[in-house]
């Protein structure tokens, strides 16, 4: 165990921690933080092969991952289980607060969506934006199209996330 000041504790080997504060890290081949411009704070990571990027403050990751599905990019994320994973595409990093619990639990967000919960083995949530989603918004929030033609919400705080619960059993009936 090595203490690095400001509440940082790192155990095991082959971990890289740059520009991060208040980190608890137990595992191998993990990366937390990266650039001096955007620090990351308040991260708990217990597992192997994970990357927590800047701006993913206050995230909790428990469980190891395959290399290609092991990163955290948004704040207040919770991922528990082997290969539990939250993927974010596009936006301005304002999404967050997603929870993926279970082996291979997976949340896929587009354009700043947040607040989704995937609970159970192999659950998968895909939150998308664009013309299909705009047809179903029921005046919950307004959208705008940016200069590249991508349609997204003007106030992401008014958007609701998704919930997916899945129970699988190998027990005979």
Short mmCIF file of N, CA and C in Angstrom, two decimals:
data_model
loop_
_atom_site.label_atom_id
_atom_site.label_comp_id
_atom_site.label_asym_id
_atom_site.label_seq_id
_atom_site.Cartn_x
_atom_site.Cartn_y
_atom_site.Cartn_z
N UNK A 1 0.85 -1.19 0.00
CA UNK A 1 0.00 0.00 0.00
C UNK A 1 0.88 1.24 0.00
N UNK A 2 0.56 2.19 -0.83
CA UNK A 2 1.31 3.43 -0.91
C UNK A 2 0.34 4.60 -0.80
N UNK A 3 0.60 5.51 0.10
CA UNK A 3 -0.25 6.69 0.22
C UNK A 3 0.40 7.83 -0.54
N UNK A 4 -0.37 8.55 -1.33
CA UNK A 4 0.15 9.61 -2.18
C UNK A 4 -0.36 10.99 -1.76
N UNK A 5 -0.89 11.13 -0.57
CA UNK A 5 -1.36 12.43 -0.10
C UNK A 5 -2.78 12.73 -0.56
N UNK A 6 -3.42 13.63 0.13
CA UNK A 6 -4.79 14.06 -0.18
C UNK A 6 -5.76 12.89 -0.28
N UNK A 7 -5.55 11.85 0.52
CA UNK A 7 -6.48 10.74 0.55
C UNK A 7 -6.30 9.73 -0.55
N UNK A 8 -5.20 9.74 -1.27
CA UNK A 8 -4.98 8.81 -2.38
C UNK A 8 -4.30 7.54 -1.87
N UNK A 9 -4.85 6.39 -2.24
CA UNK A 9 -4.26 5.11 -1.89
C UNK A 9 -4.24 4.25 -3.14
N UNK A 10 -3.07 3.68 -3.45
CA UNK A 10 -2.93 2.82 -4.62
C UNK A 10 -2.33 1.50 -4.17
N UNK A 11 -2.89 0.39 -4.65
CA UNK A 11 -2.34 -0.93 -4.36
C UNK A 11 -2.20 -1.71 -5.66
N UNK A 12 -1.22 -2.58 -5.71
CA UNK A 12 -0.86 -3.47 -6.81
C UNK A 12 0.02 -2.75 -7.79
N UNK A 13 0.05 -3.17 -9.02
CA UNK A 13 1.08 -2.67 -9.92
C UNK A 13 0.54 -2.28 -11.29
N UNK A 14 1.43 -1.65 -12.07
CA UNK A 14 1.13 -1.25 -13.45
C UNK A 14 -0.08 -0.32 -13.54
N UNK A 15 -0.23 0.57 -12.57
CA UNK A 15 -1.29 1.57 -12.60
C UNK A 15 -0.68 2.92 -12.93
N UNK A 16 -1.44 3.76 -13.64
CA UNK A 16 -1.01 5.11 -13.97
C UNK A 16 -2.05 6.08 -13.42
N UNK A 17 -1.61 7.00 -12.58
CA UNK A 17 -2.51 8.01 -12.02
C UNK A 17 -1.85 9.37 -12.24
N UNK A 18 -2.55 10.23 -13.01
CA UNK A 18 -2.04 11.58 -13.30
C UNK A 18 -3.14 12.59 -13.08
N UNK A 19 -2.80 13.66 -12.40
CA UNK A 19 -3.72 14.78 -12.19
C UNK A 19 -5.04 14.29 -11.60
N UNK A 20 -4.93 13.56 -10.50
CA UNK A 20 -6.10 13.03 -9.81
C UNK A 20 -5.95 13.25 -8.31
N UNK A 21 -7.07 13.45 -7.62
CA UNK A 21 -7.07 13.63 -6.17
C UNK A 21 -8.17 12.79 -5.56
N UNK A 22 -7.96 12.41 -4.31
CA UNK A 22 -8.94 11.64 -3.55
C UNK A 22 -9.32 10.36 -4.30
N UNK A 23 -8.31 9.56 -4.57
CA UNK A 23 -8.48 8.34 -5.35
C UNK A 23 -8.18 7.13 -4.48
N UNK A 24 -9.03 6.12 -4.56
CA UNK A 24 -8.75 4.81 -3.99
C UNK A 24 -8.68 3.83 -5.14
N UNK A 25 -7.55 3.15 -5.28
CA UNK A 25 -7.31 2.27 -6.43
C UNK A 25 -6.69 0.97 -5.96
N UNK A 26 -7.38 -0.13 -6.22
CA UNK A 26 -6.84 -1.46 -5.95
C UNK A 26 -7.02 -2.27 -7.22
N UNK A 27 -5.92 -2.72 -7.81
CA UNK A 27 -5.98 -3.49 -9.04
C UNK A 27 -4.74 -3.27 -9.86
N UNK A 28 -4.74 -3.80 -11.08
CA UNK A 28 -3.59 -3.71 -11.97
C UNK A 28 -4.01 -3.20 -13.34
N UNK A 29 -3.06 -2.55 -14.02
CA UNK A 29 -3.24 -2.07 -15.38
C UNK A 29 -4.42 -1.11 -15.51
N UNK A 30 -4.52 -0.18 -14.57
CA UNK A 30 -5.56 0.84 -14.58
C UNK A 30 -4.94 2.20 -14.86
N UNK A 31 -5.73 3.12 -15.40
CA UNK A 31 -5.31 4.50 -15.62
C UNK A 31 -6.38 5.42 -15.07
N UNK A 32 -5.98 6.41 -14.28
CA UNK A 32 -6.91 7.40 -13.75
C UNK A 32 -6.36 8.77 -14.08
N UNK A 33 -7.20 9.64 -14.70
CA UNK A 33 -6.79 10.98 -15.07
C UNK A 33 -5.90 10.97 -16.29
N UNK A 34 -5.49 12.15 -16.74
CA UNK A 34 -4.52 12.21 -17.84
C UNK A 34 -3.95 13.59 -18.03
N UNK A 35 -4.78 14.61 -18.18
CA UNK A 35 -4.26 15.92 -18.54
C UNK A 35 -4.24 16.87 -17.36
N UNK A 36 -3.29 17.77 -17.36
CA UNK A 36 -3.19 18.75 -16.29
C UNK A 36 -4.39 19.70 -16.29
N UNK A 37 -4.95 19.95 -17.45
CA UNK A 37 -6.07 20.89 -17.59
C UNK A 37 -7.33 20.38 -16.89
N UNK A 38 -7.62 19.09 -17.01
CA UNK A 38 -8.85 18.52 -16.47
C UNK A 38 -8.51 17.42 -15.46
N UNK A 39 -8.53 17.77 -14.17
CA UNK A 39 -8.26 16.79 -13.13
C UNK A 39 -9.49 15.92 -12.89
N UNK A 40 -9.28 14.80 -12.23
CA UNK A 40 -10.38 13.94 -11.82
C UNK A 40 -10.28 13.77 -10.31
N UNK A 41 -11.44 13.75 -9.63
CA UNK A 41 -11.45 13.68 -8.17
C UNK A 41 -12.50 12.68 -7.69
N UNK A 42 -12.25 12.13 -6.51
CA UNK A 42 -13.24 11.32 -5.83
C UNK A 42 -13.54 10.00 -6.50
N UNK A 43 -12.53 9.31 -6.99
CA UNK A 43 -12.74 8.05 -7.73
C UNK A 43 -12.40 6.86 -6.84
N UNK A 44 -13.26 5.85 -6.86
CA UNK A 44 -12.98 4.56 -6.23
C UNK A 44 -12.96 3.53 -7.33
N UNK A 45 -11.83 2.84 -7.48
CA UNK A 45 -11.69 1.83 -8.53
C UNK A 45 -11.09 0.57 -7.91
N UNK A 46 -11.85 -0.52 -7.95
CA UNK A 46 -11.40 -1.82 -7.46
C UNK A 46 -11.54 -2.80 -8.61
N UNK A 47 -10.45 -3.13 -9.28
CA UNK A 47 -10.50 -4.03 -10.43
C UNK A 47 -9.30 -3.83 -11.32
N UNK A 48 -9.31 -4.50 -12.46
CA UNK A 48 -8.21 -4.45 -13.40
C UNK A 48 -8.68 -3.96 -14.77
N UNK A 49 -7.75 -3.40 -15.54
CA UNK A 49 -8.00 -3.00 -16.94
C UNK A 49 -9.08 -1.94 -17.08
N UNK A 50 -9.06 -0.94 -16.24
CA UNK A 50 -10.04 0.15 -16.32
C UNK A 50 -9.32 1.47 -16.55
N UNK A 51 -10.01 2.43 -17.19
CA UNK A 51 -9.50 3.78 -17.38
C UNK A 51 -10.58 4.76 -16.95
N UNK A 52 -10.22 5.68 -16.06
CA UNK A 52 -11.13 6.74 -15.63
C UNK A 52 -10.56 8.05 -16.15
N UNK A 53 -11.28 8.66 -17.08
CA UNK A 53 -10.83 9.88 -17.74
C UNK A 53 -11.13 11.11 -16.90
N UNK A 54 -10.45 12.25 -17.20
CA UNK A 54 -10.79 13.50 -16.54
C UNK A 54 -12.28 13.81 -16.72
N UNK A 55 -12.83 14.51 -15.77
CA UNK A 55 -14.25 14.90 -15.73
C UNK A 55 -15.16 13.76 -15.28
N UNK A 56 -14.62 12.59 -14.98
CA UNK A 56 -15.43 11.47 -14.47
C UNK A 56 -15.38 11.47 -12.94
N UNK A 57 -15.52 12.66 -12.35
CA UNK A 57 -15.44 12.80 -10.90
C UNK A 57 -16.49 11.97 -10.19
N UNK A 58 -16.15 11.57 -8.97
CA UNK A 58 -17.08 10.89 -8.06
C UNK A 58 -17.64 9.61 -8.64
N UNK A 59 -16.86 8.90 -9.42
CA UNK A 59 -17.30 7.64 -10.01
C UNK A 59 -16.79 6.46 -9.18
N UNK A 60 -17.57 5.38 -9.21
CA UNK A 60 -17.21 4.16 -8.50
C UNK A 60 -17.21 3.01 -9.49
N UNK A 61 -16.10 2.27 -9.53
CA UNK A 61 -15.99 1.12 -10.42
C UNK A 61 -15.51 -0.06 -9.59
N UNK A 62 -16.31 -1.12 -9.57
CA UNK A 62 -15.95 -2.34 -8.87
C UNK A 62 -16.08 -3.49 -9.85
N UNK A 63 -14.97 -4.10 -10.19
CA UNK A 63 -14.96 -5.21 -11.14
C UNK A 63 -14.00 -4.95 -12.27
N UNK A 64 -13.40 -6.01 -12.77
CA UNK A 64 -12.43 -5.91 -13.85
C UNK A 64 -13.14 -5.85 -15.19
N UNK A 65 -12.33 -5.60 -16.24
CA UNK A 65 -12.90 -5.42 -17.56
C UNK A 65 -11.96 -5.93 -18.64
N UNK A 66 -12.55 -6.30 -19.78
CA UNK A 66 -11.74 -6.50 -20.98
C UNK A 66 -11.20 -5.14 -21.36
N UNK A 67 -10.06 -5.07 -21.98
CA UNK A 67 -9.41 -3.79 -22.29
C UNK A 67 -10.30 -2.84 -23.09
N UNK A 68 -11.02 -3.33 -24.09
CA UNK A 68 -11.76 -2.43 -24.98
C UNK A 68 -13.04 -1.87 -24.35
N UNK A 69 -13.48 -2.36 -23.20
CA UNK A 69 -14.72 -1.88 -22.60
C UNK A 69 -14.53 -1.42 -21.18
N UNK A 70 -13.39 -0.84 -20.88
CA UNK A 70 -13.12 -0.55 -19.48
C UNK A 70 -13.00 0.89 -19.07
N UNK A 71 -13.53 1.82 -19.84
CA UNK A 71 -13.29 3.22 -19.48
C UNK A 71 -14.53 3.93 -18.95
N UNK A 72 -14.27 5.02 -18.17
CA UNK A 72 -15.31 5.85 -17.58
C UNK A 72 -15.07 7.28 -18.04
N UNK A 73 -16.07 7.92 -18.64
CA UNK A 73 -15.88 9.26 -19.17
C UNK A 73 -16.77 10.33 -18.54
N UNK A 74 -17.83 9.98 -17.85
CA UNK A 74 -18.76 10.97 -17.30
C UNK A 74 -18.78 10.91 -15.77
N UNK A 75 -19.16 12.01 -15.12
CA UNK A 75 -19.16 12.05 -13.65
C UNK A 75 -20.28 11.22 -13.03
N UNK A 76 -20.07 10.88 -11.76
CA UNK A 76 -21.08 10.21 -10.94
C UNK A 76 -21.55 8.89 -11.53
N UNK A 77 -20.66 8.20 -12.20
CA UNK A 77 -20.99 6.90 -12.78
C UNK A 77 -20.73 5.79 -11.77
N UNK A 78 -21.56 4.75 -11.82
CA UNK A 78 -21.36 3.57 -10.98
C UNK A 78 -21.40 2.35 -11.88
N UNK A 79 -20.31 1.59 -11.84
CA UNK A 79 -20.24 0.34 -12.63
C UNK A 79 -19.77 -0.75 -11.69
N UNK A 80 -20.61 -1.78 -11.54
CA UNK A 80 -20.27 -2.90 -10.65
C UNK A 80 -20.49 -4.19 -11.43
N UNK A 81 -19.43 -4.99 -11.52
CA UNK A 81 -19.49 -6.28 -12.19
C UNK A 81 -18.45 -6.37 -13.29
N UNK A 82 -18.09 -7.59 -13.63
CA UNK A 82 -17.12 -7.80 -14.70
C UNK A 82 -17.70 -7.28 -16.00
N UNK A 83 -16.96 -6.42 -16.67
CA UNK A 83 -17.36 -5.79 -17.93
C UNK A 83 -18.59 -4.90 -17.84
N UNK A 84 -19.02 -4.52 -16.64
CA UNK A 84 -20.07 -3.51 -16.54
C UNK A 84 -19.50 -2.24 -17.18
N UNK A 85 -20.32 -1.56 -18.00
CA UNK A 85 -19.74 -0.55 -18.88
C UNK A 85 -20.77 0.51 -19.23
N UNK A 86 -20.33 1.78 -19.24
CA UNK A 86 -21.16 2.90 -19.67
C UNK A 86 -20.39 3.61 -20.77
N UNK A 87 -21.00 3.71 -21.94
CA UNK A 87 -20.35 4.33 -23.09
C UNK A 87 -21.10 5.60 -23.48
N UNK A 88 -20.37 6.68 -23.70
CA UNK A 88 -20.97 7.95 -24.07
C UNK A 88 -20.40 8.41 -25.40
N UNK A 89 -21.30 8.85 -26.30
CA UNK A 89 -20.91 9.32 -27.63
C UNK A 89 -21.31 10.78 -27.76
N UNK A 90 -20.37 11.64 -28.06
CA UNK A 90 -20.68 13.03 -28.36
C UNK A 90 -21.11 13.82 -27.14
N UNK A 91 -21.54 15.02 -27.37
CA UNK A 91 -22.04 15.88 -26.32
C UNK A 91 -20.94 16.72 -25.69
N UNK A 92 -21.29 17.36 -24.58
CA UNK A 92 -20.36 18.29 -23.92
C UNK A 92 -19.98 17.83 -22.52
N UNK A 93 -20.02 16.53 -22.27
CA UNK A 93 -19.65 15.93 -20.99
C UNK A 93 -20.58 16.29 -19.85
N UNK A 94 -21.80 16.74 -20.13
CA UNK A 94 -22.71 17.09 -19.05
C UNK A 94 -23.56 15.91 -18.59
N UNK A 95 -23.58 14.82 -19.34
CA UNK A 95 -24.31 13.64 -18.91
C UNK A 95 -23.56 12.96 -17.77
N UNK A 96 -24.24 12.11 -17.05
CA UNK A 96 -23.61 11.38 -15.96
C UNK A 96 -24.67 10.77 -15.08
N UNK A 97 -24.24 10.22 -13.96
CA UNK A 97 -25.20 9.65 -13.02
C UNK A 97 -25.80 8.34 -13.48
N UNK A 98 -25.11 7.61 -14.36
CA UNK A 98 -25.60 6.32 -14.83
C UNK A 98 -25.11 5.21 -13.91
N UNK A 99 -25.91 4.12 -13.83
CA UNK A 99 -25.57 2.98 -12.98
C UNK A 99 -25.71 1.71 -13.80
N UNK A 100 -24.60 0.95 -13.91
CA UNK A 100 -24.61 -0.35 -14.59
C UNK A 100 -24.12 -1.39 -13.60
N UNK A 101 -25.01 -2.31 -13.22
CA UNK A 101 -24.67 -3.33 -12.24
C UNK A 101 -24.97 -4.69 -12.82
N UNK A 102 -23.97 -5.55 -12.88
CA UNK A 102 -24.13 -6.92 -13.36
C UNK A 102 -23.07 -7.26 -14.39
N UNK A 103 -22.82 -8.53 -14.55
CA UNK A 103 -21.87 -9.02 -15.54
C UNK A 103 -22.32 -8.56 -16.93
N UNK A 104 -21.48 -7.81 -17.63
CA UNK A 104 -21.77 -7.27 -18.96
C UNK A 104 -22.94 -6.28 -19.00
N UNK A 105 -23.34 -5.69 -17.87
CA UNK A 105 -24.37 -4.64 -17.90
C UNK A 105 -23.81 -3.47 -18.71
N UNK A 106 -24.61 -2.90 -19.61
CA UNK A 106 -24.09 -1.96 -20.60
C UNK A 106 -25.09 -0.84 -20.85
N UNK A 107 -24.63 0.40 -20.70
CA UNK A 107 -25.45 1.58 -21.02
C UNK A 107 -24.74 2.34 -22.12
N UNK A 108 -25.48 2.67 -23.16
CA UNK A 108 -24.93 3.36 -24.34
C UNK A 108 -25.69 4.67 -24.50
N UNK A 109 -25.02 5.80 -24.28
CA UNK A 109 -25.65 7.12 -24.33
C UNK A 109 -25.15 7.92 -25.51
N UNK A 110 -26.04 8.75 -26.06
CA UNK A 110 -25.68 9.67 -27.14
C UNK A 110 -26.10 11.07 -26.72
N UNK A 111 -25.22 12.03 -26.85
CA UNK A 111 -25.49 13.46 -26.62
C UNK A 111 -26.01 13.73 -25.21
N UNK A 112 -25.14 13.60 -24.21
CA UNK A 112 -25.36 14.11 -22.85
C UNK A 112 -26.50 13.47 -22.06
N UNK A 113 -26.92 12.29 -22.39
CA UNK A 113 -28.00 11.68 -21.63
C UNK A 113 -27.46 11.12 -20.32
N UNK A 114 -28.33 11.01 -19.34
CA UNK A 114 -27.88 10.58 -18.02
C UNK A 114 -29.01 9.95 -17.24
N UNK A 115 -28.66 9.39 -16.10
CA UNK A 115 -29.65 8.87 -15.18
C UNK A 115 -30.21 7.51 -15.52
N UNK A 116 -29.54 6.73 -16.34
CA UNK A 116 -30.03 5.40 -16.69
C UNK A 116 -29.52 4.36 -15.70
N UNK A 117 -30.30 3.29 -15.55
CA UNK A 117 -29.92 2.20 -14.66
C UNK A 117 -30.07 0.88 -15.41
N UNK A 118 -28.97 0.14 -15.54
CA UNK A 118 -29.00 -1.20 -16.13
C UNK A 118 -28.65 -2.17 -15.00
N UNK A 119 -29.57 -3.04 -14.66
CA UNK A 119 -29.40 -3.93 -13.52
C UNK A 119 -29.61 -5.37 -13.94
N UNK A 120 -28.56 -6.18 -13.86
CA UNK A 120 -28.65 -7.60 -14.17
C UNK A 120 -27.66 -8.00 -15.25
N UNK A 121 -27.40 -9.28 -15.32
CA UNK A 121 -26.45 -9.81 -16.29
C UNK A 121 -26.91 -9.56 -17.72
N UNK A 122 -26.00 -9.04 -18.54
CA UNK A 122 -26.23 -8.77 -19.97
C UNK A 122 -27.34 -7.77 -20.26
N UNK A 123 -27.69 -6.90 -19.32
CA UNK A 123 -28.66 -5.84 -19.63
C UNK A 123 -28.01 -4.83 -20.56
N UNK A 124 -28.81 -4.20 -21.42
CA UNK A 124 -28.27 -3.23 -22.37
C UNK A 124 -29.31 -2.13 -22.57
N UNK A 125 -28.89 -0.90 -22.33
CA UNK A 125 -29.73 0.28 -22.58
C UNK A 125 -29.05 1.09 -23.66
N UNK A 126 -29.81 1.48 -24.68
CA UNK A 126 -29.30 2.38 -25.71
C UNK A 126 -30.20 3.60 -25.74
N UNK A 127 -29.65 4.73 -25.29
CA UNK A 127 -30.35 6.01 -25.34
C UNK A 127 -29.85 6.74 -26.57
N UNK A 128 -30.74 7.06 -27.47
CA UNK A 128 -30.31 7.71 -28.71
C UNK A 128 -31.00 9.06 -28.86
N UNK A 129 -30.46 9.86 -29.75
CA UNK A 129 -31.06 11.16 -30.05
C UNK A 129 -31.29 11.24 -31.54
N UNK A 130 -31.91 12.30 -31.94
CA UNK A 130 -32.14 12.49 -33.36
C UNK A 130 -33.61 12.44 -33.69
N UNK A 131 -33.93 12.25 -34.97
CA UNK A 131 -35.31 12.36 -35.42
C UNK A 131 -36.22 11.31 -34.79
N UNK A 132 -35.73 10.10 -34.54
CA UNK A 132 -36.58 9.06 -33.95
C UNK A 132 -36.96 9.44 -32.53
N UNK A 133 -35.98 9.83 -31.74
CA UNK A 133 -36.29 10.20 -30.37
C UNK A 133 -37.13 11.47 -30.30
N UNK A 134 -36.89 12.42 -31.18
CA UNK A 134 -37.66 13.67 -31.17
C UNK A 134 -39.15 13.41 -31.37
N UNK A 135 -39.49 12.35 -32.08
CA UNK A 135 -40.90 12.03 -32.30
C UNK A 135 -41.59 11.60 -31.01
N UNK A 136 -40.82 11.22 -29.99
CA UNK A 136 -41.41 10.68 -28.77
C UNK A 136 -41.13 11.53 -27.53
N UNK A 137 -40.70 12.77 -27.69
CA UNK A 137 -40.33 13.54 -26.51
C UNK A 137 -41.53 14.09 -25.76
N UNK A 138 -42.68 14.17 -26.38
CA UNK A 138 -43.92 14.60 -25.72
C UNK A 138 -43.75 15.92 -24.97
N UNK A 139 -43.05 16.85 -25.58
CA UNK A 139 -42.83 18.18 -25.01
C UNK A 139 -42.15 18.18 -23.64
N UNK A 140 -41.40 17.12 -23.32
CA UNK A 140 -40.67 17.09 -22.05
C UNK A 140 -39.48 18.03 -22.08
N UNK A 141 -38.90 18.24 -23.24
CA UNK A 141 -37.77 19.14 -23.37
C UNK A 141 -37.68 19.63 -24.80
N UNK A 142 -36.96 20.73 -25.00
CA UNK A 142 -36.79 21.29 -26.34
C UNK A 142 -35.50 20.79 -26.95
N UNK A 143 -35.48 20.75 -28.27
CA UNK A 143 -34.27 20.33 -28.97
C UNK A 143 -33.80 21.43 -29.92
N UNK A 144 -32.55 21.33 -30.30
CA UNK A 144 -31.96 22.25 -31.28
C UNK A 144 -30.98 21.45 -32.12
N UNK A 145 -30.76 21.93 -33.34
CA UNK A 145 -29.80 21.28 -34.22
C UNK A 145 -28.56 22.14 -34.31
N UNK A 146 -27.39 21.51 -34.04
CA UNK A 146 -26.15 22.28 -34.07
C UNK A 146 -25.63 22.43 -35.49
N UNK A 147 -24.50 23.09 -35.65
CA UNK A 147 -23.96 23.40 -36.97
C UNK A 147 -23.55 22.16 -37.76
N UNK A 148 -23.32 21.04 -37.07
CA UNK A 148 -22.97 19.81 -37.79
C UNK A 148 -24.19 18.96 -38.12
N UNK A 149 -25.39 19.45 -37.76
CA UNK A 149 -26.61 18.73 -38.10
C UNK A 149 -27.08 17.75 -37.04
N UNK A 150 -26.44 17.72 -35.87
CA UNK A 150 -26.83 16.81 -34.80
C UNK A 150 -27.91 17.47 -33.96
N UNK A 151 -29.03 16.77 -33.76
CA UNK A 151 -30.12 17.27 -32.96
C UNK A 151 -29.96 16.76 -31.54
N UNK A 152 -30.08 17.65 -30.55
CA UNK A 152 -29.94 17.27 -29.16
C UNK A 152 -30.77 18.17 -28.28
N UNK A 153 -30.87 17.84 -27.00
CA UNK A 153 -31.67 18.63 -26.07
C UNK A 153 -31.00 19.96 -25.75
N UNK A 154 -31.82 21.00 -25.53
CA UNK A 154 -31.26 22.29 -25.14
C UNK A 154 -31.03 22.34 -23.64
N UNK A 155 -31.74 21.53 -22.86
CA UNK A 155 -31.57 21.48 -21.41
C UNK A 155 -31.60 20.02 -20.99
N UNK A 156 -30.41 19.44 -20.80
CA UNK A 156 -30.34 18.01 -20.49
C UNK A 156 -30.92 17.68 -19.12
N UNK A 157 -31.07 18.66 -18.25
CA UNK A 157 -31.64 18.40 -16.93
C UNK A 157 -33.10 17.96 -17.02
N UNK A 158 -33.77 18.26 -18.12
CA UNK A 158 -35.17 17.88 -18.29
C UNK A 158 -35.34 16.50 -18.91
N UNK A 159 -34.23 15.88 -19.28
CA UNK A 159 -34.32 14.56 -19.91
C UNK A 159 -34.40 13.47 -18.84
N UNK A 160 -35.09 12.40 -19.14
CA UNK A 160 -35.17 11.26 -18.26
C UNK A 160 -34.31 10.14 -18.80
N UNK A 161 -33.75 9.38 -17.92
CA UNK A 161 -32.96 8.21 -18.32
C UNK A 161 -33.86 7.01 -18.54
N UNK A 162 -33.24 5.86 -18.65
CA UNK A 162 -33.95 4.62 -18.88
C UNK A 162 -33.61 3.64 -17.78
N UNK A 163 -34.48 2.65 -17.59
CA UNK A 163 -34.23 1.59 -16.63
C UNK A 163 -34.42 0.26 -17.34
N UNK A 164 -33.46 -0.63 -17.15
CA UNK A 164 -33.54 -1.96 -17.72
C UNK A 164 -33.19 -2.97 -16.64
N UNK A 165 -34.11 -3.87 -16.31
CA UNK A 165 -33.87 -4.91 -15.34
C UNK A 165 -33.99 -6.24 -16.05
N UNK A 166 -33.04 -7.12 -15.79
CA UNK A 166 -33.05 -8.44 -16.44
C UNK A 166 -32.64 -9.48 -15.43
N UNK A 167 -33.45 -10.53 -15.34
CA UNK A 167 -33.11 -11.63 -14.47
C UNK A 167 -32.97 -12.88 -15.32
N UNK A 168 -31.85 -13.55 -15.18
CA UNK A 168 -31.66 -14.81 -15.89
C UNK A 168 -31.33 -15.88 -14.87
N UNK A 169 -31.80 -17.08 -15.12
CA UNK A 169 -31.53 -18.17 -14.20
C UNK A 169 -31.28 -19.44 -14.98
N UNK A 170 -30.33 -20.23 -14.50
CA UNK A 170 -30.06 -21.52 -15.11
C UNK A 170 -30.81 -22.64 -14.40
N UNK A 171 -31.60 -22.28 -13.41
CA UNK A 171 -32.31 -23.30 -12.63
C UNK A 171 -33.44 -23.91 -13.45
N UNK A 172 -33.62 -25.21 -13.30
CA UNK A 172 -34.71 -25.90 -14.00
C UNK A 172 -36.03 -25.63 -13.31
N UNK A 173 -37.10 -25.54 -14.09
CA UNK A 173 -38.44 -25.28 -13.51
C UNK A 173 -39.01 -26.52 -12.89
#
